[in-house]
């Protein structure tokens, strides 16, 4: 009986880790990238895009089954977007064009006076380059009427602190951090060594009908090695606050629990037989 139970559990574990995976479709089309995140209450007027390399950005799907907390949307990276696909087999994945900047700039008007969208920041620079000179950055720089210069709205919830590997990690704001490093068992089915919870970027009190501009930027800092990425939820870039954030869970957990539930049913049936 023990041998049979072990075999069933092993089968559940194998199916849980291989049944789903993040899918990335690279794209250089700035309009398509912007429209992949567009929601209600915002009109896009113009888009410009520049990639760190060919294939630095694109659309993604099956993010929830991979554990990042956003199921589909836009991915921008400092290297190569397709390298985001798990499992985590390399602690220093780097696209061939590392060292540059990826930027998607969207000129828009809001019909509500507000702007919101959900995002996740991920990086291969976790955990070994926290508090070092190699700290890839990303910014959501908003400019327009009533804003002096530009304002970064990629902030840790409830603070004015920018999100980066030095400000969200195992030691600082760890309640918002998901460790996917090999030392932690790489529990999530993506390549990056760590990533944040789903955060909400927001700007309120904008002037209705006036044009604003936001630049979504991911940059290599210090050197061109080790990719970083931002995942932005599809349909969340709008004038109304999107659905509440999803807490990431290891990609294998839902299927494992489902398998164990099925195992419990089988055991009850065997008992009553």
mmCIF file of C-alpha atoms in Angstrom:
data_model
loop_
_atom_site.group_PDB
_atom_site.id
_atom_site.type_symbol
_atom_site.label_atom_id
_atom_site.label_comp_id
_atom_site.label_asym_id
_atom_site.label_seq_id
_atom_site.Cartn_x
_atom_site.Cartn_y
_atom_site.Cartn_z
ATOM 1 C CA UNK A 1 0.000 0.000 0.000
ATOM 2 C CA UNK A 2 2.809 2.435 0.861
ATOM 3 C CA UNK A 3 4.541 1.807 -2.472
ATOM 4 C CA UNK A 4 1.339 2.508 -4.413
ATOM 5 C CA UNK A 5 0.722 5.716 -2.476
ATOM 6 C CA UNK A 6 4.257 6.951 -3.175
ATOM 7 C CA UNK A 7 3.857 6.251 -6.878
ATOM 8 C CA UNK A 8 0.617 8.210 -7.049
ATOM 9 C CA UNK A 9 2.111 11.181 -5.229
ATOM 10 C CA UNK A 10 5.123 11.191 -7.547
ATOM 11 C CA UNK A 11 2.821 11.193 -10.535
ATOM 12 C CA UNK A 12 0.909 14.132 -9.120
ATOM 13 C CA UNK A 13 4.105 16.086 -8.590
ATOM 14 C CA UNK A 14 5.315 15.432 -12.123
ATOM 15 C CA UNK A 15 2.046 16.454 -13.703
ATOM 16 C CA UNK A 16 1.870 19.554 -11.516
ATOM 17 C CA UNK A 17 5.231 20.861 -12.663
ATOM 18 C CA UNK A 18 4.800 20.146 -16.363
ATOM 19 C CA UNK A 19 1.125 20.720 -17.159
ATOM 20 C CA UNK A 20 1.379 24.488 -17.743
ATOM 21 C CA UNK A 21 4.109 26.959 -18.574
ATOM 22 C CA UNK A 22 4.475 30.664 -19.260
ATOM 23 C CA UNK A 23 4.158 31.427 -22.977
ATOM 24 C CA UNK A 24 5.879 34.473 -24.498
ATOM 25 C CA UNK A 25 5.312 35.829 -28.017
ATOM 26 C CA UNK A 26 8.001 38.432 -28.901
ATOM 27 C CA UNK A 27 6.904 41.593 -30.727
ATOM 28 C CA UNK A 28 8.477 44.839 -31.952
ATOM 29 C CA UNK A 29 5.097 46.447 -32.702
ATOM 30 C CA UNK A 30 4.678 49.267 -30.188
ATOM 31 C CA UNK A 31 0.978 49.736 -30.955
ATOM 32 C CA UNK A 32 0.267 46.047 -30.423
ATOM 33 C CA UNK A 33 2.247 46.061 -27.173
ATOM 34 C CA UNK A 34 0.346 49.079 -25.836
ATOM 35 C CA UNK A 35 -3.043 47.750 -26.922
ATOM 36 C CA UNK A 36 -2.329 44.449 -25.156
ATOM 37 C CA UNK A 37 -2.687 46.228 -21.791
ATOM 38 C CA UNK A 38 -5.366 48.815 -22.682
ATOM 39 C CA UNK A 39 -8.456 48.890 -20.483
ATOM 40 C CA UNK A 40 -11.519 51.111 -20.108
ATOM 41 C CA UNK A 41 -11.468 54.844 -19.444
ATOM 42 C CA UNK A 42 -8.247 55.635 -21.323
ATOM 43 C CA UNK A 43 -7.613 56.504 -24.975
ATOM 44 C CA UNK A 44 -4.168 55.899 -26.510
ATOM 45 C CA UNK A 45 -3.160 58.697 -28.894
ATOM 46 C CA UNK A 46 0.397 57.756 -29.846
ATOM 47 C CA UNK A 47 2.980 55.067 -29.070
ATOM 48 C CA UNK A 48 6.760 54.817 -29.492
ATOM 49 C CA UNK A 49 8.860 51.744 -28.737
ATOM 50 C CA UNK A 50 12.575 50.990 -28.522
ATOM 51 C CA UNK A 51 13.914 47.580 -27.521
ATOM 52 C CA UNK A 52 17.194 46.648 -25.855
ATOM 53 C CA UNK A 53 17.474 44.014 -28.596
ATOM 54 C CA UNK A 54 15.291 42.210 -31.094
ATOM 55 C CA UNK A 55 12.708 40.276 -29.064
ATOM 56 C CA UNK A 56 13.150 42.287 -25.860
ATOM 57 C CA UNK A 57 9.379 42.606 -25.417
ATOM 58 C CA UNK A 58 6.166 40.849 -26.295
ATOM 59 C CA UNK A 59 2.909 39.436 -25.001
ATOM 60 C CA UNK A 60 2.610 36.602 -22.480
ATOM 61 C CA UNK A 61 -0.018 34.134 -21.299
ATOM 62 C CA UNK A 62 -0.377 31.398 -18.648
ATOM 63 C CA UNK A 63 1.270 33.633 -16.079
ATOM 64 C CA UNK A 64 -0.980 32.456 -13.246
ATOM 65 C CA UNK A 65 -0.134 28.802 -13.800
ATOM 66 C CA UNK A 66 3.534 29.795 -13.677
ATOM 67 C CA UNK A 67 3.013 31.590 -10.369
ATOM 68 C CA UNK A 68 3.582 35.273 -11.161
ATOM 69 C CA UNK A 69 0.051 36.409 -10.273
ATOM 70 C CA UNK A 70 -0.808 37.954 -13.661
ATOM 71 C CA UNK A 71 -2.223 35.614 -16.279
ATOM 72 C CA UNK A 72 -1.629 37.566 -19.485
ATOM 73 C CA UNK A 73 -0.417 40.892 -20.779
ATOM 74 C CA UNK A 74 2.796 42.674 -21.767
ATOM 75 C CA UNK A 75 6.405 41.827 -20.906
ATOM 76 C CA UNK A 76 9.250 44.339 -21.252
ATOM 77 C CA UNK A 77 12.830 43.168 -20.577
ATOM 78 C CA UNK A 78 16.398 44.439 -20.535
ATOM 79 C CA UNK A 79 17.379 41.443 -22.655
ATOM 80 C CA UNK A 80 15.295 38.761 -24.372
ATOM 81 C CA UNK A 81 11.627 38.227 -23.478
ATOM 82 C CA UNK A 82 11.485 34.563 -24.498
ATOM 83 C CA UNK A 83 14.099 33.744 -21.837
ATOM 84 C CA UNK A 84 11.472 34.428 -19.146
ATOM 85 C CA UNK A 85 9.965 30.984 -19.705
ATOM 86 C CA UNK A 86 10.682 28.567 -16.841
ATOM 87 C CA UNK A 87 11.762 26.516 -15.134
ATOM 88 C CA UNK A 88 14.655 28.392 -13.546
ATOM 89 C CA UNK A 89 17.713 26.584 -14.868
ATOM 90 C CA UNK A 90 20.222 29.448 -15.021
ATOM 91 C CA UNK A 91 20.975 31.966 -12.287
ATOM 92 C CA UNK A 92 22.292 34.540 -14.780
ATOM 93 C CA UNK A 93 20.216 34.426 -17.953
ATOM 94 C CA UNK A 94 21.246 37.237 -20.298
ATOM 95 C CA UNK A 95 19.878 38.225 -23.692
ATOM 96 C CA UNK A 96 22.367 38.772 -26.504
ATOM 97 C CA UNK A 97 21.861 42.543 -26.485
ATOM 98 C CA UNK A 98 22.144 43.171 -22.752
ATOM 99 C CA UNK A 99 23.350 46.571 -21.633
ATOM 100 C CA UNK A 100 20.719 48.706 -23.307
ATOM 101 C CA UNK A 101 17.297 50.137 -22.478
ATOM 102 C CA UNK A 102 13.808 48.983 -23.424
ATOM 103 C CA UNK A 103 11.198 51.732 -23.476
ATOM 104 C CA UNK A 104 7.509 51.866 -24.376
ATOM 105 C CA UNK A 105 6.090 55.404 -24.333
ATOM 106 C CA UNK A 106 2.321 55.875 -24.456
ATOM 107 C CA UNK A 107 0.620 59.229 -25.005
ATOM 108 C CA UNK A 108 -2.926 59.029 -23.658
ATOM 109 C CA UNK A 109 -5.974 60.845 -22.358
ATOM 110 C CA UNK A 110 -8.088 59.699 -19.448
ATOM 111 C CA UNK A 111 -11.866 59.959 -19.270
ATOM 112 C CA UNK A 112 -11.945 59.513 -15.479
ATOM 113 C CA UNK A 113 -9.060 61.730 -14.364
ATOM 114 C CA UNK A 114 -7.143 58.665 -13.156
ATOM 115 C CA UNK A 115 -4.706 56.027 -14.448
ATOM 116 C CA UNK A 116 -4.156 52.541 -13.026
ATOM 117 C CA UNK A 117 -2.436 49.306 -14.034
ATOM 118 C CA UNK A 118 -1.108 46.137 -12.372
ATOM 119 C CA UNK A 119 2.468 44.930 -12.773
ATOM 120 C CA UNK A 120 5.184 42.571 -11.493
ATOM 121 C CA UNK A 121 8.932 43.274 -11.516
ATOM 122 C CA UNK A 122 11.291 40.296 -11.928
ATOM 123 C CA UNK A 123 15.056 39.973 -12.199
ATOM 124 C CA UNK A 124 17.945 37.555 -12.565
ATOM 125 C CA UNK A 125 19.965 39.920 -10.353
ATOM 126 C CA UNK A 126 18.145 38.550 -7.298
ATOM 127 C CA UNK A 127 19.494 37.567 -4.807
ATOM 128 C CA UNK A 128 23.235 37.892 -5.230
ATOM 129 C CA UNK A 129 23.348 41.490 -6.508
ATOM 130 C CA UNK A 130 21.090 43.137 -3.936
ATOM 131 C CA UNK A 131 22.787 46.306 -2.631
ATOM 132 C CA UNK A 132 25.521 46.186 -5.269
ATOM 133 C CA UNK A 133 26.478 48.370 -8.239
ATOM 134 C CA UNK A 134 24.585 45.983 -10.538
ATOM 135 C CA UNK A 135 21.011 47.021 -9.914
ATOM 136 C CA UNK A 136 18.843 46.995 -13.032
ATOM 137 C CA UNK A 137 16.145 49.635 -12.839
ATOM 138 C CA UNK A 138 12.692 50.148 -14.197
ATOM 139 C CA UNK A 139 10.537 53.247 -14.101
ATOM 140 C CA UNK A 140 7.034 54.282 -15.046
ATOM 141 C CA UNK A 141 7.655 57.959 -15.806
ATOM 142 C CA UNK A 142 4.477 60.018 -16.062
ATOM 143 C CA UNK A 143 4.458 63.566 -17.449
ATOM 144 C CA UNK A 144 1.846 66.082 -18.533
ATOM 145 C CA UNK A 145 -0.362 68.915 -17.258
ATOM 146 C CA UNK A 146 0.097 69.623 -13.562
ATOM 147 C CA UNK A 147 3.217 67.423 -13.244
ATOM 148 C CA UNK A 148 6.634 69.080 -12.855
ATOM 149 C CA UNK A 149 9.050 67.186 -15.084
ATOM 150 C CA UNK A 150 8.238 63.490 -14.779
ATOM 151 C CA UNK A 151 6.991 61.389 -11.881
ATOM 152 C CA UNK A 152 7.837 57.722 -11.293
ATOM 153 C CA UNK A 153 4.674 55.825 -10.300
ATOM 154 C CA UNK A 154 6.372 52.419 -9.863
ATOM 155 C CA UNK A 155 6.323 52.569 -6.078
ATOM 156 C CA UNK A 156 6.172 50.172 -3.137
ATOM 157 C CA UNK A 157 2.562 50.196 -1.848
ATOM 158 C CA UNK A 158 1.866 52.984 0.640
ATOM 159 C CA UNK A 159 5.260 54.644 0.143
ATOM 160 C CA UNK A 160 7.156 57.002 -2.166
ATOM 161 C CA UNK A 161 9.979 54.433 -2.570
ATOM 162 C CA UNK A 162 10.755 53.185 -6.059
ATOM 163 C CA UNK A 163 10.547 49.434 -6.705
ATOM 164 C CA UNK A 164 13.935 47.819 -7.430
ATOM 165 C CA UNK A 165 15.966 44.833 -6.252
ATOM 166 C CA UNK A 166 17.458 46.896 -3.402
ATOM 167 C CA UNK A 167 14.046 47.905 -2.030
ATOM 168 C CA UNK A 168 12.091 44.629 -2.401
ATOM 169 C CA UNK A 169 13.995 41.442 -1.537
ATOM 170 C CA UNK A 170 14.462 38.806 1.171
ATOM 171 C CA UNK A 171 15.631 41.407 3.689
ATOM 172 C CA UNK A 172 13.676 44.568 2.847
ATOM 173 C CA UNK A 173 9.917 44.630 2.218
ATOM 174 C CA UNK A 174 10.132 40.848 2.077
ATOM 175 C CA UNK A 175 6.352 40.516 2.431
ATOM 176 C CA UNK A 176 6.161 41.669 -1.208
ATOM 177 C CA UNK A 177 8.943 39.391 -2.496
ATOM 178 C CA UNK A 178 8.874 35.929 -4.091
ATOM 179 C CA UNK A 179 12.193 34.051 -4.000
ATOM 180 C CA UNK A 180 12.711 31.803 -7.030
ATOM 181 C CA UNK A 181 16.438 31.263 -6.558
ATOM 182 C CA UNK A 182 17.925 27.771 -6.745
ATOM 183 C CA UNK A 183 18.743 28.008 -3.029
ATOM 184 C CA UNK A 184 14.999 28.395 -2.383
ATOM 185 C CA UNK A 185 14.183 25.424 -4.590
ATOM 186 C CA UNK A 186 13.047 27.567 -7.561
ATOM 187 C CA UNK A 187 9.359 27.000 -6.698
ATOM 188 C CA UNK A 188 7.940 29.182 -9.500
ATOM 189 C CA UNK A 189 7.873 28.187 -13.161
ATOM 190 C CA UNK A 190 9.713 31.199 -14.595
ATOM 191 C CA UNK A 191 13.399 31.774 -15.266
ATOM 192 C CA UNK A 192 13.934 34.849 -13.079
ATOM 193 C CA UNK A 193 15.526 34.318 -9.656
ATOM 194 C CA UNK A 194 13.010 36.555 -7.891
ATOM 195 C CA UNK A 195 10.024 38.805 -8.439
ATOM 196 C CA UNK A 196 7.622 41.096 -6.606
ATOM 197 C CA UNK A 197 3.985 40.583 -5.746
ATOM 198 C CA UNK A 198 1.473 42.158 -8.101
ATOM 199 C CA UNK A 199 1.683 45.916 -7.532
ATOM 200 C CA UNK A 200 -0.714 48.658 -8.589
ATOM 201 C CA UNK A 201 0.669 51.720 -10.380
ATOM 202 C CA UNK A 202 -1.667 54.677 -10.052
ATOM 203 C CA UNK A 203 -1.998 58.372 -10.775
ATOM 204 C CA UNK A 204 -5.122 60.226 -9.670
ATOM 205 C CA UNK A 205 -6.337 63.770 -10.139
ATOM 206 C CA UNK A 206 -5.253 64.032 -13.775
ATOM 207 C CA UNK A 207 -7.058 66.474 -16.039
ATOM 208 C CA UNK A 208 -9.797 64.783 -18.053
ATOM 209 C CA UNK A 209 -9.280 65.117 -21.801
ATOM 210 C CA UNK A 210 -5.732 66.496 -21.534
ATOM 211 C CA UNK A 211 -2.872 64.463 -22.996
ATOM 212 C CA UNK A 212 -0.357 62.771 -20.713
ATOM 213 C CA UNK A 213 2.653 60.615 -21.507
ATOM 214 C CA UNK A 214 4.007 57.603 -19.643
ATOM 215 C CA UNK A 215 7.311 55.874 -20.415
ATOM 216 C CA UNK A 216 7.612 52.264 -19.260
ATOM 217 C CA UNK A 217 11.370 51.663 -19.030
ATOM 218 C CA UNK A 218 13.599 48.701 -18.114
ATOM 219 C CA UNK A 219 17.370 49.328 -18.031
ATOM 220 C CA UNK A 220 20.573 47.384 -17.443
ATOM 221 C CA UNK A 221 22.751 49.113 -14.846
ATOM 222 C CA UNK A 222 26.457 48.493 -14.203
ATOM 223 C CA UNK A 223 26.827 45.944 -17.006
ATOM 224 C CA UNK A 224 24.853 44.145 -19.700
ATOM 225 C CA UNK A 225 24.517 40.849 -17.867
ATOM 226 C CA UNK A 226 21.496 39.326 -16.096
ATOM 227 C CA UNK A 227 18.065 40.185 -17.499
ATOM 228 C CA UNK A 228 15.267 42.005 -15.697
ATOM 229 C CA UNK A 229 11.615 42.266 -16.734
ATOM 230 C CA UNK A 230 8.302 43.942 -16.025
ATOM 231 C CA UNK A 231 5.034 42.056 -16.553
ATOM 232 C CA UNK A 232 1.987 44.345 -17.009
ATOM 233 C CA UNK A 233 -1.511 42.917 -16.738
ATOM 234 C CA UNK A 234 -3.558 42.872 -19.912
ATOM 235 C CA UNK A 235 -6.589 45.163 -19.844
ATOM 236 C CA UNK A 236 -5.494 46.898 -16.630
ATOM 237 C CA UNK A 237 -4.099 50.128 -18.172
ATOM 238 C CA UNK A 238 -7.212 52.217 -17.702
ATOM 239 C CA UNK A 239 -9.099 54.887 -15.849
ATOM 240 C CA UNK A 240 -10.612 52.540 -13.286
ATOM 241 C CA UNK A 241 -8.798 50.498 -10.657
ATOM 242 C CA UNK A 242 -8.378 46.902 -11.903
ATOM 243 C CA UNK A 243 -9.301 43.752 -10.029
ATOM 244 C CA UNK A 244 -7.537 43.149 -6.665
ATOM 245 C CA UNK A 245 -4.020 41.799 -6.828
ATOM 246 C CA UNK A 246 -3.452 38.044 -6.975
ATOM 247 C CA UNK A 247 -0.947 36.595 -4.493
ATOM 248 C CA UNK A 248 1.587 34.437 -6.383
ATOM 249 C CA UNK A 249 1.791 30.777 -5.408
ATOM 250 C CA UNK A 250 4.278 28.146 -6.612
ATOM 251 C CA UNK A 251 3.205 26.893 -10.018
ATOM 252 C CA UNK A 252 2.929 23.293 -8.842
ATOM 253 C CA UNK A 253 0.772 23.966 -5.768
ATOM 254 C CA UNK A 254 -2.754 24.204 -7.257
ATOM 255 C CA UNK A 255 -2.304 21.056 -9.317
ATOM 256 C CA UNK A 256 -0.669 19.243 -6.429
ATOM 257 C CA UNK A 257 -3.586 20.074 -4.140
ATOM 258 C CA UNK A 258 -6.027 19.000 -6.824
ATOM 259 C CA UNK A 259 -4.136 15.744 -7.184
ATOM 260 C CA UNK A 260 -4.125 15.152 -3.448
ATOM 261 C CA UNK A 261 -7.860 15.862 -3.371
ATOM 262 C CA UNK A 262 -8.368 13.242 -6.045
ATOM 263 C CA UNK A 263 -6.180 10.833 -4.102
ATOM 264 C CA UNK A 264 -8.392 11.370 -1.045
ATOM 265 C CA UNK A 265 -11.464 10.457 -3.082
ATOM 266 C CA UNK A 266 -9.800 7.277 -4.286
ATOM 267 C CA UNK A 267 -8.860 6.305 -0.711
ATOM 268 C CA UNK A 268 -12.438 6.871 0.496
ATOM 269 C CA UNK A 269 -13.740 4.718 -2.322
ATOM 270 C CA UNK A 270 -11.271 1.982 -1.465
ATOM 271 C CA UNK A 271 -12.377 2.108 2.166
ATOM 272 C CA UNK A 272 -16.023 1.710 1.303
ATOM 273 C CA UNK A 273 -15.428 -1.049 -1.276
#
